[in-house]
XYZ file of C-alpha atoms in Angstrom:
567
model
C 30.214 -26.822 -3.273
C 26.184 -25.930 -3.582
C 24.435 -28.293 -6.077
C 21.263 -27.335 -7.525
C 18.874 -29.250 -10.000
C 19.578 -29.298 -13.504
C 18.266 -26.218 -15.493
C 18.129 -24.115 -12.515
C 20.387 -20.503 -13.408
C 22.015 -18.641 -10.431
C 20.290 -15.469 -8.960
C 22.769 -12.851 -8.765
C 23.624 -11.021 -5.697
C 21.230 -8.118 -6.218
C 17.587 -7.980 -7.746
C 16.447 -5.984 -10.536
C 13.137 -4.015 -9.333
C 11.439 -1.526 -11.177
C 9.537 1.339 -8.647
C 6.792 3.335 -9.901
C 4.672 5.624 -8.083
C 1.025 6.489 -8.233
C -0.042 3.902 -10.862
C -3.326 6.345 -11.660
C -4.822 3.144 -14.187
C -1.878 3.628 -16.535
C -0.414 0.103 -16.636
C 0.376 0.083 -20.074
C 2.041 3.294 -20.081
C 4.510 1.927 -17.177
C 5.281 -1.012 -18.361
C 6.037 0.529 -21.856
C 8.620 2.828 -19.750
C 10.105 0.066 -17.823
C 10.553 -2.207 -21.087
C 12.478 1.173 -22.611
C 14.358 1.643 -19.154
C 15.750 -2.218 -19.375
C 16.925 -1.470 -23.017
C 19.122 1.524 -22.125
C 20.456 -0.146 -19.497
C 21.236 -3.226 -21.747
C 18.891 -5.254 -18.837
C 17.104 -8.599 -19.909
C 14.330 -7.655 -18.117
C 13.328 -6.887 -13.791
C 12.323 -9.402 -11.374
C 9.655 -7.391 -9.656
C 7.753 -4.260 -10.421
C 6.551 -2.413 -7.552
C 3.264 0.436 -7.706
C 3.140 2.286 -4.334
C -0.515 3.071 -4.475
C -3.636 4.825 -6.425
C -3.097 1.827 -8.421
C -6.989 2.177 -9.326
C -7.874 -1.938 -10.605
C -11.082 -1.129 -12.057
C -12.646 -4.419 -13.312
C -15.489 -2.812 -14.920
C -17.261 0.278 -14.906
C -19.153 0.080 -11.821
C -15.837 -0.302 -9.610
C -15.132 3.639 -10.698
C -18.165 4.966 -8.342
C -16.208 3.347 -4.932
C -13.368 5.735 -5.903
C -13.055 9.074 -3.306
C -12.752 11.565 -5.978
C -14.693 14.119 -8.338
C -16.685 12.653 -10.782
C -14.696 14.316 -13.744
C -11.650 12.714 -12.714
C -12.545 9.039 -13.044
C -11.064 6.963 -15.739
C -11.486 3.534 -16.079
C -8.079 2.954 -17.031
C -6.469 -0.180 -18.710
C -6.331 -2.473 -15.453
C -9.285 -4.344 -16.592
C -7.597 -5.498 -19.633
C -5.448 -7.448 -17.486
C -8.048 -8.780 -15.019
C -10.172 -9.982 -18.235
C -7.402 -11.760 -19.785
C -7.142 -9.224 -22.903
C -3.445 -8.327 -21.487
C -0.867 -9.985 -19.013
C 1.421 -8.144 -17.031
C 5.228 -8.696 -18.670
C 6.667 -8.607 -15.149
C 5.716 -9.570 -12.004
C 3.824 -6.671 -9.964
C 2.996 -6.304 -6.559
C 1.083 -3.046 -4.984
C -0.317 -1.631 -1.880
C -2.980 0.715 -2.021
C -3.629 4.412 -1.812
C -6.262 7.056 -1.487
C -7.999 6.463 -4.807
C -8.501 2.821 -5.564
C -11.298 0.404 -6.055
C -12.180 -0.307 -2.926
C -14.810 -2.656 -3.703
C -12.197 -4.616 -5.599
C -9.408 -4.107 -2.543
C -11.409 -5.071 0.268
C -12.280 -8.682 -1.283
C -8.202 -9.514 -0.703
C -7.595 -7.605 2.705
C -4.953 -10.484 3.339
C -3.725 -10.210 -0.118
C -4.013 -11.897 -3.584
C -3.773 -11.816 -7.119
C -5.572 -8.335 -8.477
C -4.968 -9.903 -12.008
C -2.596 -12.502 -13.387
C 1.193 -11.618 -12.406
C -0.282 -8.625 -10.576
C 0.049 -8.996 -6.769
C -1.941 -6.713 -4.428
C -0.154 -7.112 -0.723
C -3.618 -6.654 0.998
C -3.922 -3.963 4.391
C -0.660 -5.159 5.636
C 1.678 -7.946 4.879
C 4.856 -9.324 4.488
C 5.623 -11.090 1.616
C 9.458 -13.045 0.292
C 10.749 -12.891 -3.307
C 13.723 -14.826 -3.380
C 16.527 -13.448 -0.350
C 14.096 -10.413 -0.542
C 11.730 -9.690 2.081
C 9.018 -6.565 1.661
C 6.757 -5.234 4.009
C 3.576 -3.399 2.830
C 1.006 -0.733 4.536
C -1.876 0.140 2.413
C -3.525 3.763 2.605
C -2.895 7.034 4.088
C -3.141 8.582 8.018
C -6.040 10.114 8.679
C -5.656 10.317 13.018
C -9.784 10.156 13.777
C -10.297 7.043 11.872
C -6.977 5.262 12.883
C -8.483 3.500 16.122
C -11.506 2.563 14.788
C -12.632 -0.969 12.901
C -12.998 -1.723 8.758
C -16.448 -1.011 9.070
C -17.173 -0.031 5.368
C -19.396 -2.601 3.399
C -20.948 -1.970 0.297
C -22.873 0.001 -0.499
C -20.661 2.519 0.752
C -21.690 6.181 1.695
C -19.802 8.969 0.732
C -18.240 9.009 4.209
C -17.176 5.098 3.537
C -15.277 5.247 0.148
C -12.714 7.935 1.604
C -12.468 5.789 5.034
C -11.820 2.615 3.405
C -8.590 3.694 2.570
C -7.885 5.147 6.106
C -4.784 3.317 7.740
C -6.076 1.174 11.048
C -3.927 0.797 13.996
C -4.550 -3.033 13.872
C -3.086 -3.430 10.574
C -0.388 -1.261 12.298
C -0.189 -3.087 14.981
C 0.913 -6.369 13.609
C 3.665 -4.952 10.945
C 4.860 -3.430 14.333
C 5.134 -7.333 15.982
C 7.690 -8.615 13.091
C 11.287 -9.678 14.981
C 13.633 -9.831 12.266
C 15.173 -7.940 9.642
C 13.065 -6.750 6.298
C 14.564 -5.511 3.383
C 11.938 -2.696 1.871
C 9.297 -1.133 3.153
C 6.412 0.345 1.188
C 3.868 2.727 1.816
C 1.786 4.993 -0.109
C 1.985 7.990 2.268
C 5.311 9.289 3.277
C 6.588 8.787 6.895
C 6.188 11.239 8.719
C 8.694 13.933 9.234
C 11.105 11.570 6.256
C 11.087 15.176 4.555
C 13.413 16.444 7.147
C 16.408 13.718 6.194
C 16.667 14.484 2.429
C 17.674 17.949 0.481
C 14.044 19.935 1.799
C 15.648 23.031 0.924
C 14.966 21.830 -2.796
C 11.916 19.885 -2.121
C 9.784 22.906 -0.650
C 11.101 25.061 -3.970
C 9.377 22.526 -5.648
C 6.302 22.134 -3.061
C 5.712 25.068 -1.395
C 2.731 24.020 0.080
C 4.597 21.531 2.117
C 6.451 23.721 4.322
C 3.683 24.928 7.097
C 2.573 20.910 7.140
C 6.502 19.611 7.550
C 6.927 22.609 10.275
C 3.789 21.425 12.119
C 4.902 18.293 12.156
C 1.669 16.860 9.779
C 3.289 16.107 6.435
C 2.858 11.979 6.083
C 1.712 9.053 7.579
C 2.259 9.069 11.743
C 1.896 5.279 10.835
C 4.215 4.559 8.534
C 6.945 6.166 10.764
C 5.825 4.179 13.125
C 6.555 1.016 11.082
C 9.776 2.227 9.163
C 11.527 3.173 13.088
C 10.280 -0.275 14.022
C 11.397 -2.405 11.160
C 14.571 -0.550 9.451
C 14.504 -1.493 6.105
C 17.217 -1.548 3.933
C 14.589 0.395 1.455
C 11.664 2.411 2.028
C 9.815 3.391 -1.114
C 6.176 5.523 -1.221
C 4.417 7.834 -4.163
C 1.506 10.062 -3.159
C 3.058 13.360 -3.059
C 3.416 13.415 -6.686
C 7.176 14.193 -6.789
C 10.285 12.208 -6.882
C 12.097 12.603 -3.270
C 15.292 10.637 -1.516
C 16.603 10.711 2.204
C 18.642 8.703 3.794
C 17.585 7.913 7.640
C 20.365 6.942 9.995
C 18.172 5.115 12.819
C 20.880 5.380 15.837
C 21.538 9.062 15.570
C 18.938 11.140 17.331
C 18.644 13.987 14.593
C 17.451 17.393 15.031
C 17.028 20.263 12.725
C 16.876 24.048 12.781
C 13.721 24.613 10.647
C 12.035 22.111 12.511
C 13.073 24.128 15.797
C 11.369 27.610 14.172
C 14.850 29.054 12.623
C 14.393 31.477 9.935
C 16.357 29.691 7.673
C 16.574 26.241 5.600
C 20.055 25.162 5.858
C 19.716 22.143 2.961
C 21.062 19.636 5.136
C 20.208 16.273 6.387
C 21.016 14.778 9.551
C 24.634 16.153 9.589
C 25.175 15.094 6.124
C 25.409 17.613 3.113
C 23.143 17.002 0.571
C 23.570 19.574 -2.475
C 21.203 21.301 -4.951
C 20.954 17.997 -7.010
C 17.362 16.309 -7.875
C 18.553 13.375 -6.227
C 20.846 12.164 -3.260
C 23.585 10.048 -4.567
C 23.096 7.445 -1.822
C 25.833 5.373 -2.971
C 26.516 3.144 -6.079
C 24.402 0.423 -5.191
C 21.280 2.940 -5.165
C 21.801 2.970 -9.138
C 19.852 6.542 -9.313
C 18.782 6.236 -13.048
C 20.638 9.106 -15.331
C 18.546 11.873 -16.857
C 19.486 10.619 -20.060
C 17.073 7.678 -19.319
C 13.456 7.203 -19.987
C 11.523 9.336 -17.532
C 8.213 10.322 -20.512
C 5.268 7.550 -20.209
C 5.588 5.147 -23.442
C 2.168 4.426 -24.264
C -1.419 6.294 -23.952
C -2.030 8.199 -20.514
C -5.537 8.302 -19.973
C -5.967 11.550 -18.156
C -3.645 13.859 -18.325
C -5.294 16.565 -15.998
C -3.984 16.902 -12.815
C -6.111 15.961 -9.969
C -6.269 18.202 -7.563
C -7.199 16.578 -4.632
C -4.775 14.199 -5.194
C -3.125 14.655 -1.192
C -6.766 14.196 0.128
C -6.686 17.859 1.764
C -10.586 18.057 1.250
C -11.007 14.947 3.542
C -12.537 16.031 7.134
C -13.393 14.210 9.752
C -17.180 13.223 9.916
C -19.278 15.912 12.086
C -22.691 16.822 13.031
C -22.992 19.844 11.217
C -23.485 22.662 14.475
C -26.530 24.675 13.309
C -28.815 21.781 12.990
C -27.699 20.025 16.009
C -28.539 22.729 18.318
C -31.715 23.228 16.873
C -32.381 19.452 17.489
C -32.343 18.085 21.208
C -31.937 14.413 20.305
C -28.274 15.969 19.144
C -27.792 17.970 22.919
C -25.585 16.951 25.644
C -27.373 15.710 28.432
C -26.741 17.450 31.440
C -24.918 15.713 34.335
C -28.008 16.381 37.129
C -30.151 13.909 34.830
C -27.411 11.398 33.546
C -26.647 10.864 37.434
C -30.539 9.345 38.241
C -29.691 7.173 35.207
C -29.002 3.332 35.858
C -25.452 2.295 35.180
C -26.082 0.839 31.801
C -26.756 4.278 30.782
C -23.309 5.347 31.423
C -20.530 6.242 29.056
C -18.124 3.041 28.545
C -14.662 3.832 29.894
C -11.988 4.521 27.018
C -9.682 1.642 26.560
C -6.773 2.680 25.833
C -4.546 0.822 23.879
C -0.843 0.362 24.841
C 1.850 2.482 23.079
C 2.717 0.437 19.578
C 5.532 3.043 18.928
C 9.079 4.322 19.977
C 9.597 0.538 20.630
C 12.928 -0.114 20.528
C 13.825 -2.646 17.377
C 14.535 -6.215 18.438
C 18.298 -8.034 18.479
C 17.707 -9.640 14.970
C 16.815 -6.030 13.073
C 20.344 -5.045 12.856
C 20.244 -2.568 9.954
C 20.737 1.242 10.290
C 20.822 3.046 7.849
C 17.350 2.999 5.049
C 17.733 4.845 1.989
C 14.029 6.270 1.296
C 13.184 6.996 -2.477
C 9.579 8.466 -3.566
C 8.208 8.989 -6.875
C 5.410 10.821 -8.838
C 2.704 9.221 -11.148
C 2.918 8.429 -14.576
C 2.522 11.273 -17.042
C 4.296 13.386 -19.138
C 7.402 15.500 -17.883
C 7.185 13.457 -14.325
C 9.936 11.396 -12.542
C 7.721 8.324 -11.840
C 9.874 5.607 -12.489
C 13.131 4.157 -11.072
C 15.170 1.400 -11.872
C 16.882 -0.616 -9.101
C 19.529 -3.025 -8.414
C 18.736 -3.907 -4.518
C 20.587 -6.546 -2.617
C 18.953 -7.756 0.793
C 19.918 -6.546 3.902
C 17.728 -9.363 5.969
C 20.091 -11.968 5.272
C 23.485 -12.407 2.820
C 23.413 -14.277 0.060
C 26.189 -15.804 -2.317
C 24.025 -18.543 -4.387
C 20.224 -18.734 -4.997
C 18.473 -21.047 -6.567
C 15.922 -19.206 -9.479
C 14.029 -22.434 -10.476
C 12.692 -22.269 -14.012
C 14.168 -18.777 -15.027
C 11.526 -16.821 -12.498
C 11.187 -16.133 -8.983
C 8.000 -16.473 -7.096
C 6.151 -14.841 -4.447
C 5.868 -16.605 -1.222
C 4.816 -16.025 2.063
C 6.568 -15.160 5.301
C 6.625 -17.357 7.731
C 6.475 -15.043 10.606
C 3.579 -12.632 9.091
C 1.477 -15.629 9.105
C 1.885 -16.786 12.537
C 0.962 -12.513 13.309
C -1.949 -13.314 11.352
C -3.234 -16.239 13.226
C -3.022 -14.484 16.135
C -4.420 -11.447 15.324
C -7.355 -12.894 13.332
C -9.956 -13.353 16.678
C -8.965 -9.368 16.953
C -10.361 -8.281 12.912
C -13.198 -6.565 13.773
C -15.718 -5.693 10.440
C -18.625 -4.006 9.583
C -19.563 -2.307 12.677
C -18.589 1.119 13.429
C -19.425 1.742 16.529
C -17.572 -1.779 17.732
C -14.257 -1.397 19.753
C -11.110 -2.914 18.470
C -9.672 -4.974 21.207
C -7.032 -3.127 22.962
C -3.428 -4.073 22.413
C -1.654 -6.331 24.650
C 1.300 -5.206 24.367
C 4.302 -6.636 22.471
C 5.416 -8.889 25.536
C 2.525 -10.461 25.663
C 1.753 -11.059 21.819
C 5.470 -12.673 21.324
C 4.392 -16.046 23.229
C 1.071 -16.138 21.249
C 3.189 -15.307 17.830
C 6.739 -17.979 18.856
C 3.931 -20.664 19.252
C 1.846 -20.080 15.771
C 5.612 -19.970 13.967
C 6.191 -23.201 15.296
C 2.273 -24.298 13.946
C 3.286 -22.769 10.646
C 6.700 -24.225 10.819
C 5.251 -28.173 10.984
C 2.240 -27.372 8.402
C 2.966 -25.122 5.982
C 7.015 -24.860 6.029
C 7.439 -28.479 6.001
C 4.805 -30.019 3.751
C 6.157 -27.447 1.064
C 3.301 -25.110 1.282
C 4.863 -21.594 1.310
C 5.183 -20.424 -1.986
C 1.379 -18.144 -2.901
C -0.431 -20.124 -5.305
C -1.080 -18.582 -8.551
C -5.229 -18.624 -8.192
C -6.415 -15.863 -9.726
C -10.034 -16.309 -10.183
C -12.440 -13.523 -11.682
C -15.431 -12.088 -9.707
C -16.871 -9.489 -10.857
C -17.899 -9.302 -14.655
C -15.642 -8.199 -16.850
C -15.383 -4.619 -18.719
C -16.695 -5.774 -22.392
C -14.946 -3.476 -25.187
C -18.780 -2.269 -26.537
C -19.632 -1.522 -22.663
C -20.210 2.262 -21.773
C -16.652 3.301 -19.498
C -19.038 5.069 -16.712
C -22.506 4.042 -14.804
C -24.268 5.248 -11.800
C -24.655 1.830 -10.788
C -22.134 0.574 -7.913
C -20.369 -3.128 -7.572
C -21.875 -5.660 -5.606
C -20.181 -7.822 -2.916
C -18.336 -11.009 -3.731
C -17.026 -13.561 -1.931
C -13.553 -14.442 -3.156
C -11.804 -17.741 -4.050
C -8.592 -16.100 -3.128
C -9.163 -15.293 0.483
C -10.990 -18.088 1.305
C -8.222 -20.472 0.726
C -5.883 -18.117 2.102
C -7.318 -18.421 5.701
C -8.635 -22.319 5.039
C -4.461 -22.519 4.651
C -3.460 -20.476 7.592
C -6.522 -21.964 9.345
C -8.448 -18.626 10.514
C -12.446 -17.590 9.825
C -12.503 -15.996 6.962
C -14.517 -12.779 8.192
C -14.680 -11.212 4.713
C -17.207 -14.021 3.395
C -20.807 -12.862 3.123
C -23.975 -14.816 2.353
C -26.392 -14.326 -0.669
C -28.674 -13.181 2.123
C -26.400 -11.135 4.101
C -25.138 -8.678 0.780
C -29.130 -8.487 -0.346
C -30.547 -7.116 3.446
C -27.046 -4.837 3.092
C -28.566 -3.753 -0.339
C -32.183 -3.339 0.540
C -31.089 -0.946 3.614
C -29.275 1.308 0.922
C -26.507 3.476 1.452
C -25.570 4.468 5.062
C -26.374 8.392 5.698
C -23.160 10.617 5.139
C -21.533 12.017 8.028
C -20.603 15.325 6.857
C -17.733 16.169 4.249
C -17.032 14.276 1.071
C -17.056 15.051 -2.256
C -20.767 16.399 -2.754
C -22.059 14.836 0.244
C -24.269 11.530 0.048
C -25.004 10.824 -3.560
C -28.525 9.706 -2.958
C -29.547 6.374 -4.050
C -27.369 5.799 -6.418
C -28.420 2.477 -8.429
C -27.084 -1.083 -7.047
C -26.777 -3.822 -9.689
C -29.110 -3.603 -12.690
C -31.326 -0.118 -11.372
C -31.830 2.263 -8.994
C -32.124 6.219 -8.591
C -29.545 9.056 -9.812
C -30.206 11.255 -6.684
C -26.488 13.026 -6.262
C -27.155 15.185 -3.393
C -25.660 18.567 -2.523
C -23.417 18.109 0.648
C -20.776 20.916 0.586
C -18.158 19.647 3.422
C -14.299 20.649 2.507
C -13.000 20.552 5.676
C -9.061 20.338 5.686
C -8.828 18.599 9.205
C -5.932 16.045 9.325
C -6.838 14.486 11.848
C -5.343 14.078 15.303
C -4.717 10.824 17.575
């Protein structure tokens, strides 16, 4: 028999979780619902709330002008209640991050940390353990031309920068795509790509019409997140963005084709072989616990904004160009012709591409085992929306028949093998620069050495002295939003440096790249904003003021471009 310490209470086979989609700043609101959701269903409570994106942690007003969206859409929100102490979150939350956040808040906890007491953002990437359950994590959406390149964006961000930010980066892909062993829910904000095709579409393009050409061309979601979900197999996949509630089961060893996809006429309302009805949701099976309709689906609480924002699926976002009339009018913009560029010296040449090795298709290792992920999406909190879900999961990584809960809670920890990816990959985090190349990837044979030896450094220093569970070091950076404080300024954030991080990688024992100097964030502000690259929501927005002053110059760009993006 199993003995545990006195005043210790068994975990039960599965976890409660509570899913939410696009937070939108409306904490109050969800947690409201989930507190109502728990009574109907005669629950004591969850054990983990999970946001999948535009969870928007404004700390004060200033955070709301690194946000990629019209003006007349931003909202402070209620997050900064809970980062000022005012409020704590009645559950613990963890949540990866979208296409309208606050970046300047985000990119001070790349590797993860605590957004606000209780309230766990999972950083770029990451892997992360909550009792028997293990969750993987991909921040932002797929935009192709930006997926290669570096984090470049540092405040004081152009235009260009606050919708990049939040651009998914092959690196950060590249390491969720080195994990060995079995994970039991993926998240991403983004859908994967082509996960349309494996639910009831036949109901889902009746609801979003203008999904159909992108699903045919094979553009709707993240190329990225497919990547990761064929890689890792999840019991669970769960993502928000489109703004509508969505399930599909994916059967990983069956190679599944479809007739609409092929160009038939017709949309035969079935996925992978498997008939899925006119219902609003799949009925995966009973331990998918699909909450009834009788349940609480309205937002308890105040909802900030209840106008729909339009640009919510980023369809505005182009690629940065050199706008063609001016460029040919300007020769400094003209190709040089090959007759001169061959009497130039060698230096002057164009570097050779380096291409990195395929991170995709990869077949999964021995110890993922699972095949079959049941994929559930959900819309953002406001009226008449299906944003919330209740859950009962049990893990898939490993069984379990008695767990310890110490103290009547779980608590985060972190994964052993995402931290020996993390020491390995840390020489390869490239910031600030972007023109700079990311180094190429080695390929998976050749990072699995690199990655068995760091487990064993984590194994003997962090595993063994006891050091795995995430400390609980919230520490505030940026001021606070006072009550009496105007909701909206011109003025943008500045930089900090914080606690968080840096003991994160003193811990792991990597630089911590993300740490700036007084001196460093000043020369950054004194050069301004960089120069927008074309598209963005009214193009550069001038000098807009930094800390205590500044100009209101707002610009006039025009660029809509719809451009997705290729590889």
């Amino acid at each position: 028999m199993t003995h545990f310490p006195m005043g210790t209470r068994l975990l039960q086979k599965k976890l409660r979780i509570a899913v939410e989609g696009c937070g939108h700043g409306t904490l109050n609101a969800i947690y409201a619902s989930i507190r109502r959701s728990c009574e109907i269903n005669r629950w004591d409570g969850v054990d983990l709330v999970i946001i999948g994106g535009d969870f928007q942690a404004f700390r004060n007003a200033k955070d709301l002008n690194c946000m990629a969206c019209p003006v007349k859409y931003r909202e402070i929100g209620d997050f900064h209640e809970y980062y000022s102490g005012a409020r704590t979150a009645p559950y613990l939350t963890i949540f990866i991050g979208g296409n309208h956040e606050a970046s300047s808040h985000l990119w001070e906890l790349y590797h993860g940390g605590w957004a606000a007491p209780n309230i766990y953002y999972l950083g770029a990437a990451n892997v992360v353990r909550l009792g028997p359950l293990r969750i993987a994590g991909l921040s932002g959406i797929w935009k192709g031309y930006n997926y290669r390149k570096p984090h470049h964006e540092r405040l004081p961000y152009s235009s260009d920068d606050e919708r990049s930010i939040y651009h998914v980066r092959e690196l950060d892909v590249r390491k969720l795509l080195q994990i060995r062993t079995q994970v039991d829910i993926g998240l991403s904000h983004d859908w994967p790509n082509g996960i349309e095709m494996n639910g009831n579409y036949d109901m889902l393009f009746r609801k979003k019409k203008h999904f159909v050409a992108d699903s045919k061309a094979g553009t709707l979601g993240s190329k990225a997140a497919k990547f990761v979900l064929d890689r890792l197999r999840p019991g669970y996949w769960l993502s928000a963005h489109m703004h509508v509630k969505y399930s599909a089961i994916v059967e990983h060893d069956k190679s599944l084709q479809h007739d609409f996809v092929r160009g038939a006429p017709g949309l035969t309302g079935k996925s992978g072989g498997r008939d899925v009805g006119n219902n609003e949701a799949i009925d995966l099976d009973p331990d998918w616990d699909i909450i009834k309709q009788s349940e609480v689906q309205e937002p308890l609480g105040k909802v900030h904004n209840e106008e729909e924002i339009a640009l919510d699926i980023d369809d505005i976002d182009a690629p940065p160009s050199v706008d063609k009339a001016s460029s040919s009018d300007n020769p400094l913009l003209q190709e040089v012709p090959n007759s001169l560029r061959e009497q130039l010296p060698a230096s002057f040449n164009r570097p050779e591409p380096q291409h990195s090795k395929p991170t995709h298709h990869l077949p999964p290792p021995p110890q993922i085992t699972n095949t079959l992920t049941r994929f559930l999406a959900l819309d953002k909190c406001m009226p008449g929306r299906e944003f919330l879900q209740i859950l009962e999961i049990q893990p898939v990584s490993a069984p379990i028949e008695e767990v310890p809960r110490g103290e009547g809670r779980l608590r985060l920890e972190y994964d052993k093998e995402w931290l020996a990816i993390t020491r390995v990959f840390a020489s390869e985090l490239v910031l600030g620069n972007p023109s700079a190349l990311v180094p190429p990837n080695r390929g998976e044979t050749a990072y699995l050495g690199e990655i068995e030896r760091e487990e064993r450094w984590v194994e003997e220093n962090l595993v063994q002295t006891g050091k795995m569970t995430i400390p609980e070091n919230f520490t505030i950076t940026a001021p606070v939003q006072e009550p009496t404080a105007p909701t909206s300024t011109f003025d943008l954030p500045e930089e900090y440096n914080n606690p968080q991080t840096q003991a994160f990688c003193d811990l792991i024992g990597i630089e911590n790249k993300f740490s700036a100097s007084e001196e460093e964030r000043r020369e950054r502000v004194e050069r301004g904003q960089p120069p927008a690259r074309g598209g963005g929501f009214g193009g550069d927005r001038g000098n807009r003021g930094f800390g205590r002053g500044g100009g209101r110059g707002r610009g006039r760009g025009r660029g809509r471009g719809r451009g997705r993006g290729g590889w």
